[in-house]
Amino acid sequence: DTAIGSVHYISPEQAKGEFTDEKADIYSVGVVLYEMLAGKVPFEAESAVSVALMQLQNNAKRLTEINPDIPLGLEQICIHAMQKDPKDRYQSATEMLLDVEEVINNPKTVFDYSCFVDKSPTKYISDTDKITAETPVITKSRLKKQLTVMKMRLSIMIPTIRKK
């Protein structure tokens, strides 16, 4: 068995060597969106194995804790895309794209996802993460640009996934 890609972007099911489908890609897009907003990947460690374990066991630090200027709806999109269980994620790139478009149209949008109810204690990577010089400043124009890029990436994913 071969894994393709960076360990920072693999889904928990890929890290376990299980069957993957388009929901693994949705997890990876969630990681990319997280990185775009936070200025860093959600899980960083000394080794690839440690990063893979973090993908399985840890929740990423909340984006609004890293930078309170990030719209809550956008954080919710990341959380939904990066759920550990594929059944709790977006079920299609189209579904995720619709939520991204909603936040583009109204940055104050918030969502009501039942998967946000945490059944276990949350493990964050670090309670000491603070806004740093490297943390991107989220302005309305930058947010719109980032969301447009994400929208384009999701639009590209949709036909690719349908071919599988």
PDB file of C-alpha atoms in Angstrom:
ATOM      1  CA  ASP A   1       0.000   0.000   0.000  1.00  0.00           C
ATOM      2  CA  THR A   2       1.227   3.448  -0.906  1.00  0.00           C
ATOM      3  CA  ALA A   3       0.170   6.825   0.441  1.00  0.00           C
ATOM      4  CA  ILE A   4       0.441   9.763  -1.896  1.00  0.00           C
ATOM      5  CA  GLY A   5       0.842  13.308  -0.588  1.00  0.00           C
ATOM      6  CA  SER A   6       2.056  15.064   2.503  1.00  0.00           C
ATOM      7  CA  VAL A   7       1.258  13.609   5.903  1.00  0.00           C
ATOM      8  CA  HIS A   8       0.024  17.059   6.957  1.00  0.00           C
ATOM      9  CA  TYR A   9      -2.955  16.748   4.620  1.00  0.00           C
ATOM     10  CA  ILE A  10      -3.938  13.079   4.916  1.00  0.00           C
ATOM     11  CA  SER A  11      -7.251  12.119   6.437  1.00  0.00           C
ATOM     12  CA  PRO A  12      -7.501   9.963   9.557  1.00  0.00           C
ATOM     13  CA  GLU A  13      -8.751   7.019   7.472  1.00  0.00           C
ATOM     14  CA  GLN A  14      -5.715   7.352   5.188  1.00  0.00           C
ATOM     15  CA  ALA A  15      -3.440   7.439   8.237  1.00  0.00           C
ATOM     16  CA  LYS A  16      -5.029   4.150   9.374  1.00  0.00           C
ATOM     17  CA  GLY A  17      -4.667   2.593   5.916  1.00  0.00           C
ATOM     18  CA  GLU A  18      -8.427   2.239   5.516  1.00  0.00           C
ATOM     19  CA  PHE A  19     -10.645   2.668   2.454  1.00  0.00           C
ATOM     20  CA  THR A  20     -10.863   6.258   1.263  1.00  0.00           C
ATOM     21  CA  ASP A  21     -13.292   8.126  -0.936  1.00  0.00           C
ATOM     22  CA  GLU A  22     -14.036  11.767  -1.751  1.00  0.00           C
ATOM     23  CA  LYS A  23     -14.546  12.507   1.941  1.00  0.00           C
ATOM     24  CA  ALA A  24     -10.784  12.025   2.440  1.00  0.00           C
ATOM     25  CA  ASP A  25     -10.269  14.785  -0.148  1.00  0.00           C
ATOM     26  CA  ILE A  26     -12.738  16.984   1.719  1.00  0.00           C
ATOM     27  CA  TYR A  27     -10.675  16.490   4.894  1.00  0.00           C
ATOM     28  CA  SER A  28      -7.554  17.575   2.975  1.00  0.00           C
ATOM     29  CA  VAL A  29      -9.321  20.661   1.611  1.00  0.00           C
ATOM     30  CA  GLY A  30     -10.307  21.493   5.194  1.00  0.00           C
ATOM     31  CA  VAL A  31      -6.627  21.308   6.174  1.00  0.00           C
ATOM     32  CA  VAL A  32      -5.702  23.617   3.271  1.00  0.00           C
ATOM     33  CA  LEU A  33      -8.396  26.110   4.323  1.00  0.00           C
ATOM     34  CA  TYR A  34      -7.146  25.918   7.924  1.00  0.00           C
ATOM     35  CA  GLU A  35      -3.601  26.611   6.757  1.00  0.00           C
ATOM     36  CA  MET A  36      -4.759  29.544   4.616  1.00  0.00           C
ATOM     37  CA  LEU A  37      -6.480  31.128   7.614  1.00  0.00           C
ATOM     38  CA  ALA A  38      -4.058  30.243  10.423  1.00  0.00           C
ATOM     39  CA  GLY A  39      -0.809  30.556   8.485  1.00  0.00           C
ATOM     40  CA  LYS A  40       0.202  27.049   9.562  1.00  0.00           C
ATOM     41  CA  VAL A  41      -0.991  23.479   9.240  1.00  0.00           C
ATOM     42  CA  PRO A  42      -3.205  22.214  12.069  1.00  0.00           C
ATOM     43  CA  PHE A  43      -0.822  19.433  13.092  1.00  0.00           C
ATOM     44  CA  GLU A  44       2.960  19.784  13.269  1.00  0.00           C
ATOM     45  CA  ALA A  45       5.409  17.367  14.874  1.00  0.00           C
ATOM     46  CA  GLU A  46       8.990  16.102  14.636  1.00  0.00           C
ATOM     47  CA  SER A  47       8.156  13.065  12.508  1.00  0.00           C
ATOM     48  CA  ALA A  48       5.647  12.017   9.860  1.00  0.00           C
ATOM     49  CA  VAL A  49       4.390   9.256  12.163  1.00  0.00           C
ATOM     50  CA  SER A  50       3.719  11.783  14.931  1.00  0.00           C
ATOM     51  CA  VAL A  51       1.783  14.019  12.526  1.00  0.00           C
ATOM     52  CA  ALA A  52      -0.273  11.019  11.361  1.00  0.00           C
ATOM     53  CA  LEU A  53      -1.058  10.142  14.988  1.00  0.00           C
ATOM     54  CA  MET A  54      -2.160  13.716  15.605  1.00  0.00           C
ATOM     55  CA  GLN A  55      -4.490  13.448  12.592  1.00  0.00           C
ATOM     56  CA  LEU A  56      -6.063  10.425  14.323  1.00  0.00           C
ATOM     57  CA  GLN A  57      -6.149  11.573  17.938  1.00  0.00           C
ATOM     58  CA  ASN A  58      -6.093  15.360  18.213  1.00  0.00           C
ATOM     59  CA  ASN A  59      -8.383  18.194  17.272  1.00  0.00           C
ATOM     60  CA  ALA A  60      -6.795  21.232  15.696  1.00  0.00           C
ATOM     61  CA  LYS A  61      -6.665  24.387  17.747  1.00  0.00           C
ATOM     62  CA  ARG A  62      -9.739  26.472  17.023  1.00  0.00           C
ATOM     63  CA  LEU A  63      -9.101  29.062  14.353  1.00  0.00           C
ATOM     64  CA  THR A  64     -10.910  31.751  16.350  1.00  0.00           C
ATOM     65  CA  GLU A  65      -8.485  31.141  19.227  1.00  0.00           C
ATOM     66  CA  ILE A  66      -5.537  31.688  16.892  1.00  0.00           C
ATOM     67  CA  ASN A  67      -7.130  34.752  15.312  1.00  0.00           C
ATOM     68  CA  PRO A  68     -10.457  36.097  16.632  1.00  0.00           C
ATOM     69  CA  ASP A  69     -11.007  38.011  13.365  1.00  0.00           C
ATOM     70  CA  ILE A  70     -11.737  34.778  11.478  1.00  0.00           C
ATOM     71  CA  PRO A  71     -15.498  34.511  10.889  1.00  0.00           C
ATOM     72  CA  LEU A  72     -17.160  31.798  12.970  1.00  0.00           C
ATOM     73  CA  GLY A  73     -18.885  30.344   9.899  1.00  0.00           C
ATOM     74  CA  LEU A  74     -15.523  29.835   8.224  1.00  0.00           C
ATOM     75  CA  GLU A  75     -14.154  28.109  11.316  1.00  0.00           C
ATOM     76  CA  GLN A  76     -17.238  25.880  11.298  1.00  0.00           C
ATOM     77  CA  ILE A  77     -16.606  24.942   7.653  1.00  0.00           C
ATOM     78  CA  CYS A  78     -13.071  23.836   8.619  1.00  0.00           C
ATOM     79  CA  ILE A  79     -14.327  21.891  11.630  1.00  0.00           C
ATOM     80  CA  HIS A  80     -16.989  20.173   9.532  1.00  0.00           C
ATOM     81  CA  ALA A  81     -14.511  19.293   6.759  1.00  0.00           C
ATOM     82  CA  MET A  82     -11.919  18.005   9.252  1.00  0.00           C
ATOM     83  CA  GLN A  83     -14.139  15.707  11.316  1.00  0.00           C
ATOM     84  CA  LYS A  84     -12.342  12.478  12.243  1.00  0.00           C
ATOM     85  CA  ASP A  85     -15.249  10.289  11.117  1.00  0.00           C
ATOM     86  CA  PRO A  86     -15.962  10.619   7.370  1.00  0.00           C
ATOM     87  CA  LYS A  87     -19.712  10.267   8.080  1.00  0.00           C
ATOM     88  CA  ASP A  88     -19.567  13.542  10.049  1.00  0.00           C
ATOM     89  CA  ARG A  89     -17.843  15.501   7.244  1.00  0.00           C
ATOM     90  CA  TYR A  90     -19.347  17.162   4.232  1.00  0.00           C
ATOM     91  CA  GLN A  91     -20.646  14.371   2.041  1.00  0.00           C
ATOM     92  CA  SER A  92     -19.597  16.109  -1.181  1.00  0.00           C
ATOM     93  CA  ALA A  93     -17.416  18.940  -2.416  1.00  0.00           C
ATOM     94  CA  THR A  94     -20.601  20.577  -3.727  1.00  0.00           C
ATOM     95  CA  GLU A  95     -22.048  20.650  -0.210  1.00  0.00           C
ATOM     96  CA  MET A  96     -18.874  22.307   1.114  1.00  0.00           C
ATOM     97  CA  LEU A  97     -18.812  24.746  -1.803  1.00  0.00           C
ATOM     98  CA  LEU A  98     -22.361  25.891  -1.002  1.00  0.00           C
ATOM     99  CA  ASP A  99     -21.316  26.746   2.567  1.00  0.00           C
ATOM    100  CA  VAL A 100     -18.184  28.569   1.345  1.00  0.00           C
ATOM    101  CA  GLU A 101     -20.355  30.591  -1.052  1.00  0.00           C
ATOM    102  CA  GLU A 102     -22.731  31.412   1.793  1.00  0.00           C
ATOM    103  CA  VAL A 103     -19.850  32.815   3.884  1.00  0.00           C
ATOM    104  CA  ILE A 104     -18.556  34.756   0.854  1.00  0.00           C
ATOM    105  CA  ASN A 105     -21.990  36.358   0.517  1.00  0.00           C
ATOM    106  CA  ASN A 106     -22.387  36.964   4.255  1.00  0.00           C
ATOM    107  CA  PRO A 107     -19.274  36.640   6.482  1.00  0.00           C
ATOM    108  CA  LYS A 108     -21.523  36.678   9.585  1.00  0.00           C
ATOM    109  CA  THR A 109     -23.091  33.348   8.563  1.00  0.00           C
ATOM    110  CA  VAL A 110     -22.982  30.591  11.177  1.00  0.00           C
ATOM    111  CA  PHE A 111     -24.005  26.980  10.698  1.00  0.00           C
ATOM    112  CA  ASP A 112     -25.746  24.423  12.883  1.00  0.00           C
ATOM    113  CA  TYR A 113     -23.884  21.153  12.362  1.00  0.00           C
ATOM    114  CA  SER A 114     -24.845  18.309  14.661  1.00  0.00           C
ATOM    115  CA  CYS A 115     -21.299  16.910  14.340  1.00  0.00           C
ATOM    116  CA  PHE A 116     -19.998  19.803  16.479  1.00  0.00           C
ATOM    117  CA  VAL A 117     -21.310  18.054  19.573  1.00  0.00           C
ATOM    118  CA  ASP A 118     -18.115  16.583  20.977  1.00  0.00           C
ATOM    119  CA  LYS A 119     -18.527  13.211  22.646  1.00  0.00           C
ATOM    120  CA  SER A 120     -14.985  13.023  24.016  1.00  0.00           C
ATOM    121  CA  PRO A 121     -12.533  15.367  25.714  1.00  0.00           C
ATOM    122  CA  THR A 122     -10.876  17.618  23.164  1.00  0.00           C
ATOM    123  CA  LYS A 123      -7.112  17.400  22.788  1.00  0.00           C
ATOM    124  CA  TYR A 124      -5.633  20.566  21.338  1.00  0.00           C
ATOM    125  CA  ILE A 125      -2.146  20.720  19.946  1.00  0.00           C
ATOM    126  CA  SER A 126      -1.122  23.594  22.144  1.00  0.00           C
ATOM    127  CA  ASP A 127      -2.783  25.942  24.570  1.00  0.00           C
ATOM    128  CA  THR A 128       0.051  28.423  24.109  1.00  0.00           C
ATOM    129  CA  ASP A 129      -0.633  29.274  20.438  1.00  0.00           C
ATOM    130  CA  LYS A 130      -1.134  33.004  20.136  1.00  0.00           C
ATOM    131  CA  ILE A 131      -1.406  35.421  17.267  1.00  0.00           C
ATOM    132  CA  THR A 132       2.111  35.985  15.963  1.00  0.00           C
ATOM    133  CA  ALA A 133       3.659  38.047  13.205  1.00  0.00           C
ATOM    134  CA  GLU A 134       3.203  35.013  10.935  1.00  0.00           C
ATOM    135  CA  THR A 135      -0.530  34.743  11.670  1.00  0.00           C
ATOM    136  CA  PRO A 136      -2.356  36.207   8.679  1.00  0.00           C
ATOM    137  CA  VAL A 137      -4.389  39.330   9.320  1.00  0.00           C
ATOM    138  CA  ILE A 138      -7.913  38.666   8.101  1.00  0.00           C
ATOM    139  CA  THR A 139      -9.243  41.706   6.261  1.00  0.00           C
ATOM    140  CA  LYS A 140     -12.493  41.645   4.297  1.00  0.00           C
ATOM    141  CA  SER A 141     -10.634  41.809   0.980  1.00  0.00           C
ATOM    142  CA  ARG A 142      -8.167  39.070   1.993  1.00  0.00           C
ATOM    143  CA  LEU A 143     -10.993  36.879   3.273  1.00  0.00           C
ATOM    144  CA  LYS A 144     -12.897  37.308   0.010  1.00  0.00           C
ATOM    145  CA  LYS A 145      -9.750  36.412  -1.997  1.00  0.00           C
ATOM    146  CA  GLN A 146      -9.065  33.320   0.133  1.00  0.00           C
ATOM    147  CA  LEU A 147     -12.644  32.149  -0.099  1.00  0.00           C
ATOM    148  CA  THR A 148     -12.629  32.687  -3.859  1.00  0.00           C
ATOM    149  CA  VAL A 149      -9.490  30.522  -4.126  1.00  0.00           C
ATOM    150  CA  MET A 150     -11.153  27.857  -1.961  1.00  0.00           C
ATOM    151  CA  LYS A 151     -14.276  28.049  -4.121  1.00  0.00           C
ATOM    152  CA  MET A 152     -12.158  27.523  -7.244  1.00  0.00           C
ATOM    153  CA  ARG A 153     -10.382  24.532  -5.650  1.00  0.00           C
ATOM    154  CA  LEU A 154     -13.685  22.955  -4.697  1.00  0.00           C
ATOM    155  CA  SER A 155     -15.085  23.594  -8.183  1.00  0.00           C
ATOM    156  CA  ILE A 156     -12.088  21.774  -9.655  1.00  0.00           C
ATOM    157  CA  MET A 157     -12.566  18.874  -7.207  1.00  0.00           C
ATOM    158  CA  ILE A 158     -16.203  18.244  -8.106  1.00  0.00           C
ATOM    159  CA  PRO A 159     -15.677  16.869 -11.658  1.00  0.00           C
ATOM    160  CA  THR A 160     -12.522  15.001 -10.569  1.00  0.00           C
ATOM    161  CA  ILE A 161     -14.371  13.216  -7.765  1.00  0.00           C
ATOM    162  CA  ARG A 162     -17.292  12.325 -10.043  1.00  0.00           C
ATOM    163  CA  LYS A 163     -14.866  10.497 -12.382  1.00  0.00           C
ATOM    164  CA  LYS A 164     -13.679   8.135  -9.590  1.00  0.00           C
TER     165      LYS A 164
END
